[in-house]
Coordinates of C-alpha atoms and ligand atoms in Angstrom, one line a residue:
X1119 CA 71.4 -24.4 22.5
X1120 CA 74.0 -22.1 20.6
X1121 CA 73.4 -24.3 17.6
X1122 CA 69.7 -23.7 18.0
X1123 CA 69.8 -20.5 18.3
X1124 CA 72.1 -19.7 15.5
X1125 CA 69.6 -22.0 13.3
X1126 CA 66.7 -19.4 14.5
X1127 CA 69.0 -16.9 13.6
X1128 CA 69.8 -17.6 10.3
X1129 CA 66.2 -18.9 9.1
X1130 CA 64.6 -15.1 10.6
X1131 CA 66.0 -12.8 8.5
X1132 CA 65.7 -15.0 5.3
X1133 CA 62.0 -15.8 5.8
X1134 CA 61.4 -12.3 6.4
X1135 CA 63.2 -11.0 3.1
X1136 CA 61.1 -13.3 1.1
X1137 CA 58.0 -12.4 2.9
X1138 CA 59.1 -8.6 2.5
X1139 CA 60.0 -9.2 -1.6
X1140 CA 56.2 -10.7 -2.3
X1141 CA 54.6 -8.2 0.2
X1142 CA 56.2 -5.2 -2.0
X1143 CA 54.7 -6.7 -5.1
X1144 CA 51.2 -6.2 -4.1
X1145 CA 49.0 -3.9 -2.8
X1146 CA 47.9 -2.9 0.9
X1147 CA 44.2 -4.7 -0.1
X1148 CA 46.0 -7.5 -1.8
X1149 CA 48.4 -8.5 1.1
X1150 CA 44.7 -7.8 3.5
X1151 CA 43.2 -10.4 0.8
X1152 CA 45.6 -13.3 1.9
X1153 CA 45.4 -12.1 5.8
X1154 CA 41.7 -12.8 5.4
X1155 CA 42.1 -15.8 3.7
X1156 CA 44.4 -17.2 6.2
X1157 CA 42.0 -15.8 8.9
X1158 CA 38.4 -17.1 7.7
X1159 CA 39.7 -21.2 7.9
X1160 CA 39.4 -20.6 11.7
X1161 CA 36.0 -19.4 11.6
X1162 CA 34.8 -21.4 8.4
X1163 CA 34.2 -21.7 5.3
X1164 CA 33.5 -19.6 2.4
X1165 CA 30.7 -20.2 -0.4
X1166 CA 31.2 -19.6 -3.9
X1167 CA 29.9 -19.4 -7.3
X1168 CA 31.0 -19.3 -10.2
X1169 CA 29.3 -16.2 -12.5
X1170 CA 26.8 -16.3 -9.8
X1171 CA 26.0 -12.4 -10.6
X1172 CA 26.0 -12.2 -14.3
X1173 CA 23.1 -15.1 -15.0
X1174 CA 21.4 -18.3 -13.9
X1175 CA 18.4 -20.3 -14.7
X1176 CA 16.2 -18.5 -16.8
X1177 CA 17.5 -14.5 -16.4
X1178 CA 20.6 -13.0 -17.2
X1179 CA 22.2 -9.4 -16.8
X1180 CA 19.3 -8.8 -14.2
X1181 CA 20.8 -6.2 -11.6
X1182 CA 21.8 -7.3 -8.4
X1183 CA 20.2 -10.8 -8.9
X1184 CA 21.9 -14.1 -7.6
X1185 CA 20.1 -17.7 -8.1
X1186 CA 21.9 -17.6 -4.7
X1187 CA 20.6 -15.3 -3.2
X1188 CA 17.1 -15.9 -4.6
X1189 CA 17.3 -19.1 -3.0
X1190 CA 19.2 -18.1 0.7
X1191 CA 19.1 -14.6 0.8
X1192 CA 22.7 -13.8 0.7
X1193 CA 25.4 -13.8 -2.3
X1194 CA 28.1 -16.3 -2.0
X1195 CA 31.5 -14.9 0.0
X1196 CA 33.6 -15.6 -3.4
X1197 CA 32.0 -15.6 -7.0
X1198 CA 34.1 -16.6 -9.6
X1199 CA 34.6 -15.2 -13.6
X1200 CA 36.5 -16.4 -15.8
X1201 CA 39.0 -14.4 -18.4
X1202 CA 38.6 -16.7 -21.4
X1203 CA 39.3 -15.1 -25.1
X1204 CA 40.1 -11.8 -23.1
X1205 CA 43.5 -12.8 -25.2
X1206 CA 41.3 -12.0 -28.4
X1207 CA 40.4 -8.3 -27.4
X1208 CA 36.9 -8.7 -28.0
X1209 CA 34.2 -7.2 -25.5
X1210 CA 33.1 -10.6 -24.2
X1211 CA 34.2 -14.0 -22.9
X1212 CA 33.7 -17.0 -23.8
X1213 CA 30.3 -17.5 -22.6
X1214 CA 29.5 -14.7 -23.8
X1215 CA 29.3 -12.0 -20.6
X1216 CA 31.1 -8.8 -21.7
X1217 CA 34.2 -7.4 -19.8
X1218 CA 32.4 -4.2 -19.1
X1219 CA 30.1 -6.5 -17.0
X1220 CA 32.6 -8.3 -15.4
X1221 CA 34.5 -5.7 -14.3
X1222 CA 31.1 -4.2 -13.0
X1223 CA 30.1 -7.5 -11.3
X1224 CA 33.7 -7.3 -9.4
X1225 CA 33.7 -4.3 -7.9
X1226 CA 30.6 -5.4 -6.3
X1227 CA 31.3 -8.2 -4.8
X1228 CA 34.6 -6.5 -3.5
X1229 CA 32.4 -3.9 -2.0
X1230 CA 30.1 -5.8 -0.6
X1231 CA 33.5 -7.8 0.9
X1232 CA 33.2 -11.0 -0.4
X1233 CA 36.4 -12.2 -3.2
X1234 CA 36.6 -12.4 -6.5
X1235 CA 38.5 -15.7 -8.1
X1236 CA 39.2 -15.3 -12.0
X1237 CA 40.1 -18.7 -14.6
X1238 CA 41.6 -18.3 -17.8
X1239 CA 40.5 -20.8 -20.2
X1240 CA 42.7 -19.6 -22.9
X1241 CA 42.8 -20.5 -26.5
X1242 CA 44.8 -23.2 -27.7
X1243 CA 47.8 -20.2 -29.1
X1244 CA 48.8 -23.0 -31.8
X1245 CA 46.2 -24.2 -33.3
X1246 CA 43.4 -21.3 -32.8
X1247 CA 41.1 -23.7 -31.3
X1248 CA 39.7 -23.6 -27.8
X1249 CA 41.7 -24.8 -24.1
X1250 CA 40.1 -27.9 -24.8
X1251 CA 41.9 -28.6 -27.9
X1252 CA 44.3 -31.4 -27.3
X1253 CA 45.6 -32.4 -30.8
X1254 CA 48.7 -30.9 -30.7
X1255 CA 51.3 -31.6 -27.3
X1256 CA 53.6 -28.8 -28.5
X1257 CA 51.9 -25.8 -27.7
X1258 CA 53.4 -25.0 -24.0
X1259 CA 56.8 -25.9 -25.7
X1260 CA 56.3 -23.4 -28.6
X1261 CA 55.1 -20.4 -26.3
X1262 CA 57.6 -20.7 -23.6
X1263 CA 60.7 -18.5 -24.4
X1264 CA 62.4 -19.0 -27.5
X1265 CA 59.3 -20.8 -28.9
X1266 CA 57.4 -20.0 -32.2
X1267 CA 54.2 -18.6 -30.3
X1268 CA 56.0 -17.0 -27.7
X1269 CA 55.6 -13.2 -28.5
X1270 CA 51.9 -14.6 -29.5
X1271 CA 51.0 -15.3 -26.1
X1272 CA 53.2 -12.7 -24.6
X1273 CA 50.6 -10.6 -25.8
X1274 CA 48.1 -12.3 -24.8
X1275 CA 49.0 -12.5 -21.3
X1276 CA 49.7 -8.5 -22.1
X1277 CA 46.0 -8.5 -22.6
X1278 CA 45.4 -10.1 -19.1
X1279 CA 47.1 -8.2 -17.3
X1280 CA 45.4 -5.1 -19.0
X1281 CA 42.1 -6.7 -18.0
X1282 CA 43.2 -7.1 -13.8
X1283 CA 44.6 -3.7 -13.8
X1284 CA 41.5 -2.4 -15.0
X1285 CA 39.6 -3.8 -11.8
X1286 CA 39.1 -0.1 -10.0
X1287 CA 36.4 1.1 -7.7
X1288 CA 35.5 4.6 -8.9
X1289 CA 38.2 5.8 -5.8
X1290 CA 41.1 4.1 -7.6
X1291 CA 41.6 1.3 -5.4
X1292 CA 42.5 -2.0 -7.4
X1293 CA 40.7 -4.6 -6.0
X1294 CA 42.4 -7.3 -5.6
X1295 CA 41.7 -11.0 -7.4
X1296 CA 42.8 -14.2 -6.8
X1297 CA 44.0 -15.5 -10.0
X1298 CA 43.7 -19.5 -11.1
X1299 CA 44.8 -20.2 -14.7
X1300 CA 45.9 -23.4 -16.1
X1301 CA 43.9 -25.8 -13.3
X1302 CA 42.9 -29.3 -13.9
X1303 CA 46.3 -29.9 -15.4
X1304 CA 47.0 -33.4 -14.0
X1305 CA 44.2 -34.5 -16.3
X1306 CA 44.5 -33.8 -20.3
X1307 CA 42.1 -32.2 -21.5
X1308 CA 43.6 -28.9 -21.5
X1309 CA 46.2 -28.0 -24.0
X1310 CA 48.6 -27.5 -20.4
X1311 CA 47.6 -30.7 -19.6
X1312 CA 49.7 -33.8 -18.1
X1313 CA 50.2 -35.6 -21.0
X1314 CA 50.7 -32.2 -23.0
X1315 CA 53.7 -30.9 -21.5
X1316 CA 56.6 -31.9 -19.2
X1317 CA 56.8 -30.7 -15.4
X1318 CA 59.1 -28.3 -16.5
X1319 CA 57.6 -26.7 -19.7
X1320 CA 54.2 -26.3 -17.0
X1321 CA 56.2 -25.3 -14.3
X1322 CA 57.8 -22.7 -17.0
X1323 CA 54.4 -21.8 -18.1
X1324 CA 53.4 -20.2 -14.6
X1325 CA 57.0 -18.6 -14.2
X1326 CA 56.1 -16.6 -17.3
X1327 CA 52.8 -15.9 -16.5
X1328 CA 53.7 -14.6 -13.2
X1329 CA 56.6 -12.7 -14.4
X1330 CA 54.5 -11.4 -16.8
X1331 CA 52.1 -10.2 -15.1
X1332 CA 54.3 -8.5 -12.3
X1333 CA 56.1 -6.8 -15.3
X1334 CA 52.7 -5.0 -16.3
X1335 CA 52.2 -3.8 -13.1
X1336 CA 49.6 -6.8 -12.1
X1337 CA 50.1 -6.0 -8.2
X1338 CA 46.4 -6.9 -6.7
X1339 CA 46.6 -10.7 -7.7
X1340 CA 47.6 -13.3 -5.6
X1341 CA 47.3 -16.7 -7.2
X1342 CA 45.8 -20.6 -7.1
X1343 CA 47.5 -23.6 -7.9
X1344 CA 44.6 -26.3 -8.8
X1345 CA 44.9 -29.9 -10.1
X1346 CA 42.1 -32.5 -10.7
X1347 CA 41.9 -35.1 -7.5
X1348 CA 44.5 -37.5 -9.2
X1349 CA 47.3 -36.7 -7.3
X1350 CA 47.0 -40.0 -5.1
X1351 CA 49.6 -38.1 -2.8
X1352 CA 51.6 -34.8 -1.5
X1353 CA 54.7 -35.9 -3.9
X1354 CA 52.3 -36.7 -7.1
X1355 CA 50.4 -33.1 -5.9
X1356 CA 53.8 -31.3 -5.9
X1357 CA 55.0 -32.9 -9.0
X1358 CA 54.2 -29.5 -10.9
X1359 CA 53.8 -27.1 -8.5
X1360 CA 55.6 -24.1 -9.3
X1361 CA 56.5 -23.2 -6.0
X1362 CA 56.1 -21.1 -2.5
X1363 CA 57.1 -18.0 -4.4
X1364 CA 55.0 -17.9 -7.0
X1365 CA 51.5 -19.6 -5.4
X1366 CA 49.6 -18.2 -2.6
X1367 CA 46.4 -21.2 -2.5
X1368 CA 46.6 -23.8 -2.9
X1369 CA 43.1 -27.1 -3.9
X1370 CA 41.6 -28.9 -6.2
X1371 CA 38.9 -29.0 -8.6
X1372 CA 36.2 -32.1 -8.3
X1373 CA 33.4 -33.6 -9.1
X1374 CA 31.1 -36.1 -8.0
X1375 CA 29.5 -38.5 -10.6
X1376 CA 29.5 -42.0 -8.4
X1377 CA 28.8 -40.5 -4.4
X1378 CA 31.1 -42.9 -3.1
X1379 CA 34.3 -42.2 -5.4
X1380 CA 33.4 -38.9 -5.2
X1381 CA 33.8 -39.2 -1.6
X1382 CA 36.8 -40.4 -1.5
X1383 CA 38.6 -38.4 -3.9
X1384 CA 37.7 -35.2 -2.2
X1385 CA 39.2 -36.7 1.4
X1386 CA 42.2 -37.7 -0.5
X1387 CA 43.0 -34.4 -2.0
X1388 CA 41.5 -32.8 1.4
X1389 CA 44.1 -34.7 2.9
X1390 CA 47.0 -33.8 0.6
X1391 CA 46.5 -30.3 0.4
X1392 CA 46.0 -29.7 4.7
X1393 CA 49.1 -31.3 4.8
X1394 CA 50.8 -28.8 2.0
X1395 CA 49.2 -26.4 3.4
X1396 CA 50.5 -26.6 6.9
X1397 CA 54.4 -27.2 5.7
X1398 CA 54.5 -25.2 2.8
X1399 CA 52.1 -22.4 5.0
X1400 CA 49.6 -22.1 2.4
X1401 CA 45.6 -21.6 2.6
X1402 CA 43.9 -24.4 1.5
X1403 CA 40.7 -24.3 -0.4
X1404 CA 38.2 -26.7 -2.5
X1405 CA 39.1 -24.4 -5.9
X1406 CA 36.2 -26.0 -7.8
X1407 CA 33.3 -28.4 -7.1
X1408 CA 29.8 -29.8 -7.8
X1409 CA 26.7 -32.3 -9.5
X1410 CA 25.7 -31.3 -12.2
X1411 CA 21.8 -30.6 -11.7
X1412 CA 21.5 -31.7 -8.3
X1413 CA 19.1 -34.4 -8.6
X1414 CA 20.4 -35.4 -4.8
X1415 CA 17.8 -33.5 -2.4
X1416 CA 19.7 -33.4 0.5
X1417 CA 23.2 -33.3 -1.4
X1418 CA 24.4 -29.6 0.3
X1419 CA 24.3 -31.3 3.9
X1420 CA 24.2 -35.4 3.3
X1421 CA 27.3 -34.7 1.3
X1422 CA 28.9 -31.9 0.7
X1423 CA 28.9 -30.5 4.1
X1424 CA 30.2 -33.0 6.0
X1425 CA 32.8 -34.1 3.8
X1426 CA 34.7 -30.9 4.4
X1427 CA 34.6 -30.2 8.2
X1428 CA 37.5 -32.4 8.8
X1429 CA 39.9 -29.9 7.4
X1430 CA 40.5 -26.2 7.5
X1431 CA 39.6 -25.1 3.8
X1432 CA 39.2 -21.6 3.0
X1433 CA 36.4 -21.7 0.4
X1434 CA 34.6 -24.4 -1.8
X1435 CA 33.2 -23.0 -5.2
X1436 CA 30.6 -24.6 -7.0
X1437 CA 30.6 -24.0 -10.8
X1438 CA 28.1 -22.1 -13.2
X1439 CA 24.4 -21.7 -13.5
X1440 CA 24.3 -22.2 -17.7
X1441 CA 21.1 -20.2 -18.9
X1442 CA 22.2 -21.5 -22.4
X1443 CA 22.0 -25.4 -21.3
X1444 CA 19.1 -26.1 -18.9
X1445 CA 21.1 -29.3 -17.3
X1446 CA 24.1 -27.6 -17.0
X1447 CA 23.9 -25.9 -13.2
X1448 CA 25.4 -26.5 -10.0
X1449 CA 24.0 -24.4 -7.4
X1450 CA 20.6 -24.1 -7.1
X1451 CA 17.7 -21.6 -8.0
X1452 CA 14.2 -21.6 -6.1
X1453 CA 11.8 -24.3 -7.2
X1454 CA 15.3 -26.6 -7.9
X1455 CA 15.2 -30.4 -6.0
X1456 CA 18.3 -29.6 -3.7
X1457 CA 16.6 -25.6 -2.7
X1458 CA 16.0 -26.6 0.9
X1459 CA 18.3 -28.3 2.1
X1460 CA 20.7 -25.6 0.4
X1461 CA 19.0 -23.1 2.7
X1462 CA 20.3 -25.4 5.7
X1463 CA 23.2 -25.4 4.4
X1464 CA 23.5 -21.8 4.1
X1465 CA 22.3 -21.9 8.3
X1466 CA 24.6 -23.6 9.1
X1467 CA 27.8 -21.8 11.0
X1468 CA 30.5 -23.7 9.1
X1469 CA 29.3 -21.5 5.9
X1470 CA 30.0 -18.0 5.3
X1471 CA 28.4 -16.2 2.9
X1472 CA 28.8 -12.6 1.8
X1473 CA 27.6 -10.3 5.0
X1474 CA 29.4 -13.4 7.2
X1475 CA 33.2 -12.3 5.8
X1476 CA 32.0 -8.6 6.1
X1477 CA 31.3 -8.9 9.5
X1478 CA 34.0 -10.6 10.2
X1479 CA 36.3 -8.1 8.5
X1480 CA 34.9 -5.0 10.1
X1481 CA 35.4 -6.5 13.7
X1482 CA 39.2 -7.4 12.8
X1483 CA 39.2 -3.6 11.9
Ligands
BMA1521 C1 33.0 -25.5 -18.5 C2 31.5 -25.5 -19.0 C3 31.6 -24.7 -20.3 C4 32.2 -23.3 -20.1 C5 33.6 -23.4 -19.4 C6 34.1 -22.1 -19.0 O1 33.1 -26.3 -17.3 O2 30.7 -24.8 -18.0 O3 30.2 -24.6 -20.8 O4 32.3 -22.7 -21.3 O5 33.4 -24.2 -18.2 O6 33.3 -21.4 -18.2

């Protein structure tokens, strides 16, 4: 009993420091973001799309439009941008939507209360070519302190941070992000990829990101740890994680080509990340899925759907709607093959959509 007790004892006050030390980092509407996100796996789970409100098939820059929404009648409870060649200071990404119109598109979805995830597919800070430049396995190693590129990408991640600061409503409040660079890292075709860096130089990379960002007054981001679906297991998932302090989310990004290993890899990682999750208290979330032009008609609720009740995930984003390559989609528009069923999908009362969350947060008011 006394030894119990004492254990309870001493584990309070520590976990309650660390708690307090992240809490005082971020914003009121920040630390709200992560309540919500630990609240919404009870009641299901969140859509989203990546650049769902900037273009899709055939229209882009259209006000208010959604392929989405044109197909359901909602926008999806989390839509995704992504910060790529903000590191260059130039006014757009790289596809080619202009900051200005992300930062619009942003405050938008945060007022109509759904989130906002954000990617960074950064340069390659070596060589000048794109994240999916892979010649060169030095370039964590050189940007990490004391490494040629380091004050390079200092500023770039100067740049960054300039970029989530500047995500205001016209009141002043930040609104907050959840922020998901270098992802897909356990395969290599990112210059921060497996075979191009050690656990250490990665984990280093996200200590310095963070760090970073915290130093330039980033305090309305919480952040997303997301490999590919070849962890086989919790130990090959943690191999690179950077750790409780630093990561808030925890998923996955997948898929499907074949149905059945498709399947299977998304209960795998489903698996390994619930039980993450629960240890490691962590929200759990499918950080990026999809099939490409969903020739399968009934693919929202055949396969997608029932794949992820088993587990308490927080959202599932699909990625973007190309208007510059007509194959290249993954949620659909009206006319598309997979349109109805998506509807059903929408119906159903696992999904939450943008008005669900809002709901759902004014009654928790
Ligand atoms: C990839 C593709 C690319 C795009 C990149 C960043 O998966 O969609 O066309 O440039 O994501 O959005």
């Amino acid at each position: 009993m006394t030894l119990a007790a004492g254990a309870l004892m001493a584990c309070g006050p520590v976990s309650r420091t660390q708690k307090d030390e992240n809490a005082s980092k971020r914003t009121d509407e920040t630390e709200k973001l992560l309540t919500n996100l630990k609240k919404v796996s009870s009641r299901g789970i969140m859509f989203g799309h990546h650049d769902d409100t900037v273009y899709g098939i055939g229209w882009e820059g259209d006000e208010g439009r959604s392929d989405v929404k044109s197909v359901c009648g909602d926008y999806p409870a989390v839509i995704s941008f992504d910060l790529g060649e903000v590191e260059l200071g130039g006014t757009a990404n790289l596809d080619k939507v202009p900051f200005d119109k992300l930062r619009k598109e942003i405050v938008n979805q945060y007022q109509r209360g759904g989130m906002i995830s954000l990617s960074w597919h950064a340069r390659n800070p070596l060589t000048g070519g794109d994240a999916w430049d892979v010649k060169d396995t030095t370039v964590v190693k050189s940007i990490l302190p004391g490494g040629d590129n380091h004050d390079k990408f200092s500023g770039w991640l100067a740049k960054v941070a300039g970029f989530i600061n500047s995500l205001q409503t016209t009141d002043g409040v930040k609104v907050p992000v959840l922020f998901r660079p270098w992802h897909e890292h356990t395969g290599s075709w990112f210059w921060w990829g497996e075979k191009l860096c050690t656990p250490e130089e990665y984990k280093g990379l996200w200590h310095m990101t963070v760090d970073s960002l915290r130093a330039h007054g980033v305090d309305n981001a919480l952040y997303a740890y997301s490999p590919g679906t070849e962890p086989q297991d919790t130990a090959q998932y943690l191999k690179r994680y950077p750790g409780d302090k630093l990561i808030d989310v925890i998923g996955f990004d997948t898929y499907q080509f074949d149905r059945d290993a498709f399947l299977a890899g998304l209960d795998r990682s489903l698996a390994i990340v619930d039980s993450i999750g629960k240890t490691h208290d962590k929200v759990i979330a499918v950080t990026e899925v999809g099939y490409e032009g969903i020739p399968d008609a009934k693919w929202w609720t055949g396969t997608l759907l029932p794949a992820l009740e088993k587990y308490p995930e927080s959202y599932v984003l699909v990625w973007r709607n190309a208007r510059e390559r007509v194959t290249h989609f993954y949620a659909p528009y009206p006319g598309q093959t997979s349109a109805e069923d998506f509807v059903e999908f929408y119906k159903s009362p696992k999904t939450l959509f943008a008005a669900d969350v809002n709901s759902m947060y004014k009654q928790d008011k």
